[in-house]
XYZ file of C-alpha atoms in Angstrom:
589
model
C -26.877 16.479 29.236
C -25.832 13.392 30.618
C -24.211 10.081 28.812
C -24.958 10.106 25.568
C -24.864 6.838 22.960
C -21.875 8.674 21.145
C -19.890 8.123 24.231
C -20.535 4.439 24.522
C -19.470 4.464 20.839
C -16.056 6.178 21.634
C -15.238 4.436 24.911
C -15.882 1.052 23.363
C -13.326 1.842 20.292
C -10.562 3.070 23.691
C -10.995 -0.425 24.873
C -10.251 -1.915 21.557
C -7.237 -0.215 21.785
C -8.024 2.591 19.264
C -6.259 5.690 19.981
C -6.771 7.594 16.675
C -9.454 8.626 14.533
C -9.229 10.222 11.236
C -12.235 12.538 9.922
C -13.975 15.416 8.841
C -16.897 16.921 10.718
C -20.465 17.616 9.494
C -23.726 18.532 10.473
C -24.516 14.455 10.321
C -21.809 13.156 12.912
C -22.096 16.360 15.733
C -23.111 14.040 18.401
C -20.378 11.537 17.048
C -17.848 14.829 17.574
C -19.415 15.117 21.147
C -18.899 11.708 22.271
C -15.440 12.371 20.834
C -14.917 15.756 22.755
C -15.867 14.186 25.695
C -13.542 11.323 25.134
C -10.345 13.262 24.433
C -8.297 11.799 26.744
C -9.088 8.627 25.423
C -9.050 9.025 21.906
C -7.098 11.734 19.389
C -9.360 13.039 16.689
C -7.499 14.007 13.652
C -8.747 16.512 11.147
C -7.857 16.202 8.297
C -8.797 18.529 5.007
C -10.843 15.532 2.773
C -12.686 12.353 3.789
C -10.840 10.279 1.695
C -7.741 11.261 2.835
C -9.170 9.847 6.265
C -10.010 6.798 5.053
C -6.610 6.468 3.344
C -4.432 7.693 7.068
C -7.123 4.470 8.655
C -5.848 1.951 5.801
C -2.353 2.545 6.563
C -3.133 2.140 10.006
C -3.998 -1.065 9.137
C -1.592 -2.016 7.008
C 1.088 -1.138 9.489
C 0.080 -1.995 12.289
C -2.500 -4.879 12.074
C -4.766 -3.444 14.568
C -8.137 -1.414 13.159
C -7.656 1.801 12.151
C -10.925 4.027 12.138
C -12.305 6.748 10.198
C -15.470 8.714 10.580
C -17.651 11.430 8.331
C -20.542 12.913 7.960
C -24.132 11.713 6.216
C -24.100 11.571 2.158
C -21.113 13.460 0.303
C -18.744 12.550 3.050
C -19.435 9.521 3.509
C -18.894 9.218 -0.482
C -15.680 10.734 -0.102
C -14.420 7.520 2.191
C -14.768 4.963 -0.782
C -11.938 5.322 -2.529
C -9.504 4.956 0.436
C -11.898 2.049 1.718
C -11.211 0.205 -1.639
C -7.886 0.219 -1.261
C -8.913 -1.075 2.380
C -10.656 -4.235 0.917
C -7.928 -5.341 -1.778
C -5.330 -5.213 0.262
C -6.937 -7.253 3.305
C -6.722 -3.743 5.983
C -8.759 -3.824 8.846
C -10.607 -0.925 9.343
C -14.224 0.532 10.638
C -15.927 3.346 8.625
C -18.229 5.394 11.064
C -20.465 7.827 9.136
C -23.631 9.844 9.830
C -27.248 9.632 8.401
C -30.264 12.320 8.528
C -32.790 11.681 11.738
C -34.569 8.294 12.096
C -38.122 10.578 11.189
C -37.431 11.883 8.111
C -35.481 8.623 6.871
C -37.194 7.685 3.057
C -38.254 11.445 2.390
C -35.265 12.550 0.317
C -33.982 14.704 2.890
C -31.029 16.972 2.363
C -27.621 15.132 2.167
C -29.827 11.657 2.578
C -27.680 8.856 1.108
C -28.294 5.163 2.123
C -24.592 4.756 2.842
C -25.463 1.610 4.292
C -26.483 0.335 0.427
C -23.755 2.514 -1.064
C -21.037 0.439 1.041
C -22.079 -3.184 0.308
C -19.735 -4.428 -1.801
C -17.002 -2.485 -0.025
C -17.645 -3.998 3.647
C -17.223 -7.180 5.229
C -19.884 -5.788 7.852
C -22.415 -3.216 7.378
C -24.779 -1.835 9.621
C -27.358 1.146 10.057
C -27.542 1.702 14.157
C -31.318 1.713 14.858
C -31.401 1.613 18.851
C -28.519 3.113 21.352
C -28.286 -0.282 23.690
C -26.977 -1.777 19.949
C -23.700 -0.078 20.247
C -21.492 -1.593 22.788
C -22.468 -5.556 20.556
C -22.471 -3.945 17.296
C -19.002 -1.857 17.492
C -17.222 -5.422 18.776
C -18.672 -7.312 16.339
C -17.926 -4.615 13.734
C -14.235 -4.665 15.007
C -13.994 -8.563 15.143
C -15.264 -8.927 11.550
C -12.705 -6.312 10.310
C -9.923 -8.301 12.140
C -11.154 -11.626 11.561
C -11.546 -10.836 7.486
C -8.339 -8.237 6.953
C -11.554 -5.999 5.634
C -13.929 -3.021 6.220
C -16.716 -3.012 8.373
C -18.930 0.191 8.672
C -21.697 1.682 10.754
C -23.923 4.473 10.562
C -25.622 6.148 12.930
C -28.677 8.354 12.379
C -28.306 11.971 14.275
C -30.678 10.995 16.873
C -29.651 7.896 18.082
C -25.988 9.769 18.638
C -27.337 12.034 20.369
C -29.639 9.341 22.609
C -29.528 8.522 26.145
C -26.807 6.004 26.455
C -29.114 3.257 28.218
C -32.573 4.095 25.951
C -34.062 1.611 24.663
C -37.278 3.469 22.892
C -39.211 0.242 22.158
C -38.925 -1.726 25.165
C -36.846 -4.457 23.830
C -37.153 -7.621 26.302
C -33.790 -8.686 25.742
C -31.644 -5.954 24.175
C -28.254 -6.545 22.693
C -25.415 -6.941 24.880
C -21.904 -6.602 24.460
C -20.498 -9.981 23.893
C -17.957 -11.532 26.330
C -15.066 -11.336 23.576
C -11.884 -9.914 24.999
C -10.820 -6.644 22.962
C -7.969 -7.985 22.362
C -9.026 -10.631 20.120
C -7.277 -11.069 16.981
C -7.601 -13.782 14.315
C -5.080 -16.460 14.195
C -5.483 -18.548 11.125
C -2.491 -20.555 13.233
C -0.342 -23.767 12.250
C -1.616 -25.677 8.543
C -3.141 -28.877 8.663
C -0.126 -32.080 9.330
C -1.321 -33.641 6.332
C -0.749 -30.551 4.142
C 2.141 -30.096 5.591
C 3.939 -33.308 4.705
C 2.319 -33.562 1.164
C 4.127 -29.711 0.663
C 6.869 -30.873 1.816
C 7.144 -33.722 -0.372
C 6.480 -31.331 -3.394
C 9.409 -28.915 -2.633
C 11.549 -31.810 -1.547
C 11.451 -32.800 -4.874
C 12.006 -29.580 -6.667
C 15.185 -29.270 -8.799
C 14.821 -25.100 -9.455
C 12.608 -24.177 -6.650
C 11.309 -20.686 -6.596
C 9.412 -18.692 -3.164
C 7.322 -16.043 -4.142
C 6.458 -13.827 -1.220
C 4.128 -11.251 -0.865
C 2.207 -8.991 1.852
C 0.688 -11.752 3.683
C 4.328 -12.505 4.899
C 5.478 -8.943 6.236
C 5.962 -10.874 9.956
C 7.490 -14.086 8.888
C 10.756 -12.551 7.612
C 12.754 -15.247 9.199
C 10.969 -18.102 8.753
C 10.233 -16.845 4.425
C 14.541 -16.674 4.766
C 14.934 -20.096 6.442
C 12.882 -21.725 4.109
C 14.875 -20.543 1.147
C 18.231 -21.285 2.954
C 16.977 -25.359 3.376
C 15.412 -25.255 -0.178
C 18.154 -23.096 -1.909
C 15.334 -21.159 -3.466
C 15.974 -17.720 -4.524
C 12.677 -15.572 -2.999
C 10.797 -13.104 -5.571
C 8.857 -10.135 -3.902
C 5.317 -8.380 -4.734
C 5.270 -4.949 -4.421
C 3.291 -4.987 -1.448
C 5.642 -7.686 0.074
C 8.775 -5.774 -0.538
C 9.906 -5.742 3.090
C 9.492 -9.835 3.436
C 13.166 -10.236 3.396
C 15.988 -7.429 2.904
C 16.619 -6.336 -0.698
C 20.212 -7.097 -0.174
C 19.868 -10.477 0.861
C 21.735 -13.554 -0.707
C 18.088 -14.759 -1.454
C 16.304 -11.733 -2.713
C 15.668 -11.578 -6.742
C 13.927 -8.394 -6.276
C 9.981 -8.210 -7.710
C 7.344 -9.437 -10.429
C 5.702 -8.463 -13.178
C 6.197 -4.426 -15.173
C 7.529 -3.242 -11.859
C 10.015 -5.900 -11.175
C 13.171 -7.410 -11.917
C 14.913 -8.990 -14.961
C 16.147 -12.057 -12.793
C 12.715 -12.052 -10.834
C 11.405 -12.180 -14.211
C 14.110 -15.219 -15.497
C 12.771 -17.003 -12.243
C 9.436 -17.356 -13.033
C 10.296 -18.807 -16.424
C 12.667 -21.169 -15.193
C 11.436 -22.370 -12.049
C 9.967 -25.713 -11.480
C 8.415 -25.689 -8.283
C 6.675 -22.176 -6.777
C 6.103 -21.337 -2.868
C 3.345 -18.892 -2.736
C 3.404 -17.405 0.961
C 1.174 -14.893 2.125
C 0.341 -13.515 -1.782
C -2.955 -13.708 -4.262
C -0.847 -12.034 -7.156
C -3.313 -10.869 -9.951
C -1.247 -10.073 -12.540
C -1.527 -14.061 -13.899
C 0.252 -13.289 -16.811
C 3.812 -12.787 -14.820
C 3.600 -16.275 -13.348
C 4.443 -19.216 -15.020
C 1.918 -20.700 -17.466
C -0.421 -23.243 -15.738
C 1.117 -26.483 -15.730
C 4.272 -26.214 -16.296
C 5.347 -25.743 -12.410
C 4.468 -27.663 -9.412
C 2.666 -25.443 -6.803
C 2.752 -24.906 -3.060
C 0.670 -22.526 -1.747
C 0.227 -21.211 1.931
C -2.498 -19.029 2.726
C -4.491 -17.818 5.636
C -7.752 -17.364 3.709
C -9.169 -20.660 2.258
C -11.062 -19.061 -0.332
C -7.825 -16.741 -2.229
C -6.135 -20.447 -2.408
C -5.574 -21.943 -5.746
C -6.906 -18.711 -7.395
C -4.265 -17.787 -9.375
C -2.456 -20.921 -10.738
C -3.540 -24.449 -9.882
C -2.234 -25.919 -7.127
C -0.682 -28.856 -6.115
C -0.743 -28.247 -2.464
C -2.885 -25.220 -0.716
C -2.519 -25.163 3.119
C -4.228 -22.828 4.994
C -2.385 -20.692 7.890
C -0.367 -18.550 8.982
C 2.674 -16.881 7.610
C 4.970 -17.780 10.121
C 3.293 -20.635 11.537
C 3.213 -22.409 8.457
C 6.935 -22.059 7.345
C 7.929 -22.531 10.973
C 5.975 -26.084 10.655
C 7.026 -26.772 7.257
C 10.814 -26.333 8.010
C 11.368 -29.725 10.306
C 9.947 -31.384 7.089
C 12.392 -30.349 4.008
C 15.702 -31.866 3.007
C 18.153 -29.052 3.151
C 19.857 -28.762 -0.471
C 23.420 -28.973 -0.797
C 23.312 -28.125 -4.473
C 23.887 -24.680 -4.536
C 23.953 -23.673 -8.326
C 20.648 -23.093 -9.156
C 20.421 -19.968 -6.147
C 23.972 -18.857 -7.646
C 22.933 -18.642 -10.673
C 20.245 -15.953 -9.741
C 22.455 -13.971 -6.986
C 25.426 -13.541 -10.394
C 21.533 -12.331 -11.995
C 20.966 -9.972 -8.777
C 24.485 -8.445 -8.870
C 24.603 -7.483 -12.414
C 20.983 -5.788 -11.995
C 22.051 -3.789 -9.155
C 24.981 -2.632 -10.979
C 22.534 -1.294 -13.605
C 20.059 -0.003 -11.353
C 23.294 2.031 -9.770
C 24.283 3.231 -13.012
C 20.991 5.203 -13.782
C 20.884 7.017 -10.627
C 23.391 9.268 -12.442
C 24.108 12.848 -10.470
C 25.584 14.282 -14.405
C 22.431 13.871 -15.960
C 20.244 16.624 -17.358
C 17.023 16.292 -17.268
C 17.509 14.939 -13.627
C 17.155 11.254 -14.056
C 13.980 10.538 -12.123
C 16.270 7.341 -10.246
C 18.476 9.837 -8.876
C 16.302 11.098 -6.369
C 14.589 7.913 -4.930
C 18.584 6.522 -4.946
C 19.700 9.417 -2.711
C 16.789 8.986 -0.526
C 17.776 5.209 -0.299
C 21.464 6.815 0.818
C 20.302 9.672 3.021
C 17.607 7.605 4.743
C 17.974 5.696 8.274
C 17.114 2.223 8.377
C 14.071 2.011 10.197
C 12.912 4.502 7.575
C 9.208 4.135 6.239
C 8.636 4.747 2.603
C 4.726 5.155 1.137
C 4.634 5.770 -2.350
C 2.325 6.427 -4.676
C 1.086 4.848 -7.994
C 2.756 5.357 -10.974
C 6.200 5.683 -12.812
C 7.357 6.206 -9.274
C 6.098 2.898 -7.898
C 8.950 1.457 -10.705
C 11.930 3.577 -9.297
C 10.516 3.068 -5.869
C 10.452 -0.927 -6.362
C 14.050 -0.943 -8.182
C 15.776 1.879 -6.139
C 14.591 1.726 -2.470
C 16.839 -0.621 -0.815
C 15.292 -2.587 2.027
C 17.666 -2.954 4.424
C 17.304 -3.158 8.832
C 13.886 -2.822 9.375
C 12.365 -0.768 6.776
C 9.623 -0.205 5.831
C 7.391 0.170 2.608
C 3.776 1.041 1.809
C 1.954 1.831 -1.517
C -2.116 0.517 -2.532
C -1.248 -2.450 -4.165
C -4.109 -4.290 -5.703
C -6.165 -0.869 -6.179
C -3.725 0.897 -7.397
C -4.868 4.272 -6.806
C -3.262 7.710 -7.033
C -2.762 9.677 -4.063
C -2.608 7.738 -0.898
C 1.099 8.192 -0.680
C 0.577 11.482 1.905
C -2.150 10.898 3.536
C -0.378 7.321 4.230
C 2.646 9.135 5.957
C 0.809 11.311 7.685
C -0.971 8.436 9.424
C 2.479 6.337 9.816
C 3.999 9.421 11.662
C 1.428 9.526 14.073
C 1.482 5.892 14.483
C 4.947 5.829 14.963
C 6.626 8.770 16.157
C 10.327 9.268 16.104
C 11.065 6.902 12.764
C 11.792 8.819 9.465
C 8.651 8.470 7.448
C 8.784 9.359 3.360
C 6.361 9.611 1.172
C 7.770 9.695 -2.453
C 5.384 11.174 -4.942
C 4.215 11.570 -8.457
C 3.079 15.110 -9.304
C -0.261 13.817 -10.476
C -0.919 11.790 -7.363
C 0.411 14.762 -4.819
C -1.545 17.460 -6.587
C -4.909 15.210 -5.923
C -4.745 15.214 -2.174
C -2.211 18.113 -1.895
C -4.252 19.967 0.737
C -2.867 17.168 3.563
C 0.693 18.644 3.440
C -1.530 21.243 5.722
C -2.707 18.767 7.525
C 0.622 17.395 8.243
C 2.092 21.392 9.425
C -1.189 21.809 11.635
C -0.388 18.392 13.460
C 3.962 19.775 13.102
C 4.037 15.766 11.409
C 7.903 15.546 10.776
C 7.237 13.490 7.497
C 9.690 14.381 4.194
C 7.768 14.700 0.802
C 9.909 14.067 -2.364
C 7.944 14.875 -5.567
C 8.939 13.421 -8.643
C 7.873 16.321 -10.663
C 7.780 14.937 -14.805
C 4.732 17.143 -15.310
C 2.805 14.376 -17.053
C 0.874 11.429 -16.200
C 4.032 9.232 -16.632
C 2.948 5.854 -16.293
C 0.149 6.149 -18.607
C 2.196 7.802 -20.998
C 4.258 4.886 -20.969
C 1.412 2.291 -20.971
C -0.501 4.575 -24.468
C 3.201 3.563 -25.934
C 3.253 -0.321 -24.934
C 0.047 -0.133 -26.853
C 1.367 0.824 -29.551
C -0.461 4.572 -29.579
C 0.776 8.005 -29.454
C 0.660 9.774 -26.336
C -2.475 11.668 -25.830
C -3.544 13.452 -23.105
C -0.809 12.632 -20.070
C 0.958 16.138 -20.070
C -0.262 18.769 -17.876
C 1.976 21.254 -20.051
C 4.594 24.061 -19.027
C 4.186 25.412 -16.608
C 4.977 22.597 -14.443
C 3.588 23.095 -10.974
C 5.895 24.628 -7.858
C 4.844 22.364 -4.784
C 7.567 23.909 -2.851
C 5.703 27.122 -2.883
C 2.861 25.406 -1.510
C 5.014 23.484 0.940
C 6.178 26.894 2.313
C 2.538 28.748 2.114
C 1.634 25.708 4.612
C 4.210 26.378 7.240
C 6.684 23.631 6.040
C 10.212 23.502 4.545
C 9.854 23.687 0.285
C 12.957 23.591 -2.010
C 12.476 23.268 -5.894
C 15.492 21.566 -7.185
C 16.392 21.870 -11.197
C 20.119 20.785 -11.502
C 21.276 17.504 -10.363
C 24.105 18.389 -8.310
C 21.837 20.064 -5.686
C 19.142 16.825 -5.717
C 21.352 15.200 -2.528
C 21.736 18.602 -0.563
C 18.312 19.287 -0.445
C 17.142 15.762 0.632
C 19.406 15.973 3.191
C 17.942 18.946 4.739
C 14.683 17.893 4.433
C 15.254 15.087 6.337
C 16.831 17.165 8.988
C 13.803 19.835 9.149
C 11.570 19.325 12.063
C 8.279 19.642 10.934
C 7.052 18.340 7.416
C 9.464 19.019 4.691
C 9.057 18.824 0.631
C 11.548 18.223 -2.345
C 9.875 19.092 -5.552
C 12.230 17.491 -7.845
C 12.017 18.263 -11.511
C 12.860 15.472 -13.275
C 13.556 14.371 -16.900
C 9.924 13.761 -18.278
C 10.963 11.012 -20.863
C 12.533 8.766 -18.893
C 10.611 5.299 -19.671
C 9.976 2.894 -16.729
C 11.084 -0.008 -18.955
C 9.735 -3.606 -17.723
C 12.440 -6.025 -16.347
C 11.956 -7.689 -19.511
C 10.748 -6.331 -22.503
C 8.353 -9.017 -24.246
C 9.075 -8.760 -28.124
C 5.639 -7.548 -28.387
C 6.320 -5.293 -26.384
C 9.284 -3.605 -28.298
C 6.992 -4.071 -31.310
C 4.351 -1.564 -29.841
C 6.241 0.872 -28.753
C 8.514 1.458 -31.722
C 4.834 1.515 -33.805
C 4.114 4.177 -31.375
C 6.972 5.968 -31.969
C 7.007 6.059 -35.618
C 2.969 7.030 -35.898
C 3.912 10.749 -34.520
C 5.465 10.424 -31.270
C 5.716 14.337 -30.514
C 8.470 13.771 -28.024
C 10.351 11.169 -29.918
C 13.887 12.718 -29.950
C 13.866 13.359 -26.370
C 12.845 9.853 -25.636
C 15.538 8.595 -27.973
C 18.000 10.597 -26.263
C 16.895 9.578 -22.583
C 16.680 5.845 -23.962
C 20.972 6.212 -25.141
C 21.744 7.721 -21.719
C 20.072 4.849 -19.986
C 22.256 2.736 -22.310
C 25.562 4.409 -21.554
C 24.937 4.685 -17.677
C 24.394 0.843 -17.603
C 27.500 -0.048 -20.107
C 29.502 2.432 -17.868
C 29.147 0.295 -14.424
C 29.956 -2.841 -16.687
């Protein structure tokens, strides 16, 4: 057989740079595996046990690294499987290309086994979406795939019927007279949304020069402009608030950092918000409007690198398009540097007392194991060019509050989407993308038990990643959430008895330890970290410990203690977790 359109496929992803590509086999992408086969030395396929799991390993990919990460399965139910982890893709601006499979051009429209039009089934996912109809398409339509996905921090996708994989390279079955060609582009294009407009510049700068209680809120769209996010806050005196997403903008222990927003955040990030009178937004299109401040009441500086996410959330005063760093790098010649140095005081007195509390909780006396203790001694144990991923979840909350940025760590989680279970699969990619660095994924039992099969995954590829399961045995965060709303629980327990993931961890080939008393929670984190090969910690922890907001809104309280008196089965535990929270945090006083 001699070059077949599969390989033109492959070769053109090599000389985008593409290394790695996550996927799952089937009967619709065999002359995709070919071209991959005879590509190996090119390009590492990685196997992994569910097709959603791939397309989670290509987000992070993206996320990390900024250049496309790729994922690839078969016609119909595995190309289904992709969505999910292609969602999470699209809200949180990843680039990556979806390659997927469809039946033979000749029985197209006949309902043919497996036949799903993937191509309409991805619309509102992708940024680009194409059905490959002729071989001499691919080497144009895989750049321009790529450059869309790069251009638009998106997902573009192609499928490619069986025959046309499997087609010679240079056919060209209807005798195009001018059939595509690749385009001149350089593969290593990227986008460069570059330096804002002058006049933007020097109308923001007026703004914030005029700012009495100024106020940077940073989120994932500044992950490279670390020093340019903390020399704008040292000229403005502005303490800097964090997404979740964002949480490795600036160190957590910096003299600026107020910690995060919103359920998962702070009680000083919080205080900000309220009292702030002028707001940066760099590199963030927070959605939770209710945790900013009300529209109106703040002046508003915005600097984004799409034009269309700015001025969605609050109105602003000032939107300038561009990059992170480019932008604050411009900006900086502009601002008056503020000698008054009490409003950022006021908020780093804020910061210390808060850490002091968060401290207190991760409490190595406390049974139940309090479910901050083992996130805290991970913050300890860990190196600092350690990578955490995390799930969704209660554990997103101790994650947020307990993981310490610090040197030049690293944090990863689906943000806007939200979704369980892309912590593991996300580590799994992260280790391959960047061997020797410590990579963590810290989990929620739900969220590990839905993709759990990857821990394989990571022993067949010997992945030294470090799994710590928070183990509550409940759907915690929507436990917590029925509460807030002022109803029972209902329906978020899985019931006794809870699962043993370290059993699993060993019947992969890994290192397992189940850990019940609190005293052993640091020894065994510390081994696991050690192992060489993919380790997991299946911490059970105390299953009524609330993730309480920052700040509890009045009608907040309200809710919950209606909850609690219409026949909250676990009520006395809760009440007892709640006093031990209370006499941790008066302890470190």
């Amino acid at each position: 057989m001699g070059r077949i359109a599969a390989e033109v496929l492959v070769d053109r992803l090599a000389e985008w740079g593409v290394d790695t590509v996550f996927g799952l086999p089937g009967d619709g992408i065999n002359g995709i595996m070919e071209g991959l086969r005879r590509a190996s030395d090119k390009v590492r396929f990685v196997l992994v046990h569910h097709e959603e799991a791939a397309a989670f390993m290509a987000t992070a990919h993206g996320k990390a690294t900024g250049r496309i990460g790729v994922c690839l399965a078969t016609s119909g139910p595995g190309g289904i499987h992709l969505l999910n982890g292609l969602y999470d893709a699209k809200l949180d601006h990843a680039p990556v290309l979806a390659i997927t499979g469809l039946q033979e051009t000749s029985v197209l429209g006949t309902g043919y086994q497996q036949e799903v039009a993937l191509d309409h089934l991805f619309e509102d996912v992708t940024e680009y979406n194409l059905v490959v109809s002729n071989p001499v398409q691919l080497p144009g339509v895989v750049d321009i795939a790529i450059r869309t996905a790069l251009a638009r921090r998106g997902v573009a996708h192609l499928t490619i019927p069986n025959d046309v994989q499997v087609a010679d390279a240079e056919a060209d079955p209807y005798e195009h007279v001018a059939p595509a060609r690749p385009p001149a582009t350089s593969p290593t294009f990227l986008p460069a949304p570059g330096r804002p407009r002058d006049e933007d510049l020097r109308a923001a700068a007026a703004v914030l020069n005029a700012a009495e209680r100024p106020a940077i809120l940073a989120g994932q769209g500044a992950l490279r402009a670390r020093d340019e996010v903390l020399a704008v806050a040292d000229a403005l005196g502005a303490p800097v608030i964090k997404t979740l997403p964002g949480k490795a903008v600036i160190p957590d222990d910096s003299p600026f950092a107020v910690g995060g927003i919103g359920l998962l955040g702070t009680r000083p990030g919080e205080d900000l918000v309220e009292d702030c009178d002028t707001l940066l937004m760099v590199g963030t299109n927070f959605p939770y409007t209710k945790h900013l401040p009300a529209p109106g009441t703040v002046k508003v500086v915005q600097l984004e690198a799409d034009p269309v996410r700015a001025g969605v959330r609050l109105p602003t005063d000032v939107p300038m398009i561009g990059d992170a760093a480019e932008g604050l790098a411009a900006l900086l010649p502009l601002l008056d540097r503020r000698t008054d140095r009490g409003h950022l005081e006021k908020y780093q007195a804020a910061m210390a007392t808060w850490r002091a509390e968060m401290d207190a909780l991760e409490d190595e006396t406390r049974r139940p194991i309090a479910p901050q203790l083992a996130v805290g001694v991970l913050d300890d144990l860990a190196s600092d060019d350690a990578i955490l991923t995390c799930d969704s979840g209660t554990i997103a909350t101790w994650a947020a509050r307990h993981w310490t940025i610090r040197g030049d760590r690293r944090f990863f989680l689906s943000g806007t989407l939200a979704t369980m279970a892309p912590g593991l699969p996300y580590a799994n990619a992260l280790a391959l993308a960047y061997p020797g660095r410590q990579v963590i994924a810290y989990l929620g039992d739900g969220g590990f038990a839905m993709l759990m099969a990857e821990f394989l995954t990571a022993a067949q590829h010997r992945l030294p990643i470090t799994v710590v399961v928070n183990n509550n045995d409940s759907l915690g965060q929507i436990l917590w959430e029925q509460m807030v709303l002022g109803y029972p629980e209902h329906g978020v327990r899985f019931g006794e008895p809870a699962g043993d993931f370290a059993a699993w961890a060993r019947a992969c080939g890994g290192s397992g330890v189940r850990v019940t008393e609190p005293g052993d929670v640091r020894g065994a984190i510390k081994d696991a970290l050690a192992f060489d090969g993919p380790s997991l910690v299946d911490v059970v922890v105390d299953p009524n410990e609330p993730p309480m907001p920052g700040k509890v809104s009045y009608e907040q309280a309200k809710k919950f203690a209606t909850a609690f008196l219409k026949g909250q089965p676990h009520k006395a535990a809760i009440a007892t977790t709640l006093f031990k929270d209370k006499i941790s945090k008066l302890g470190k006083r």
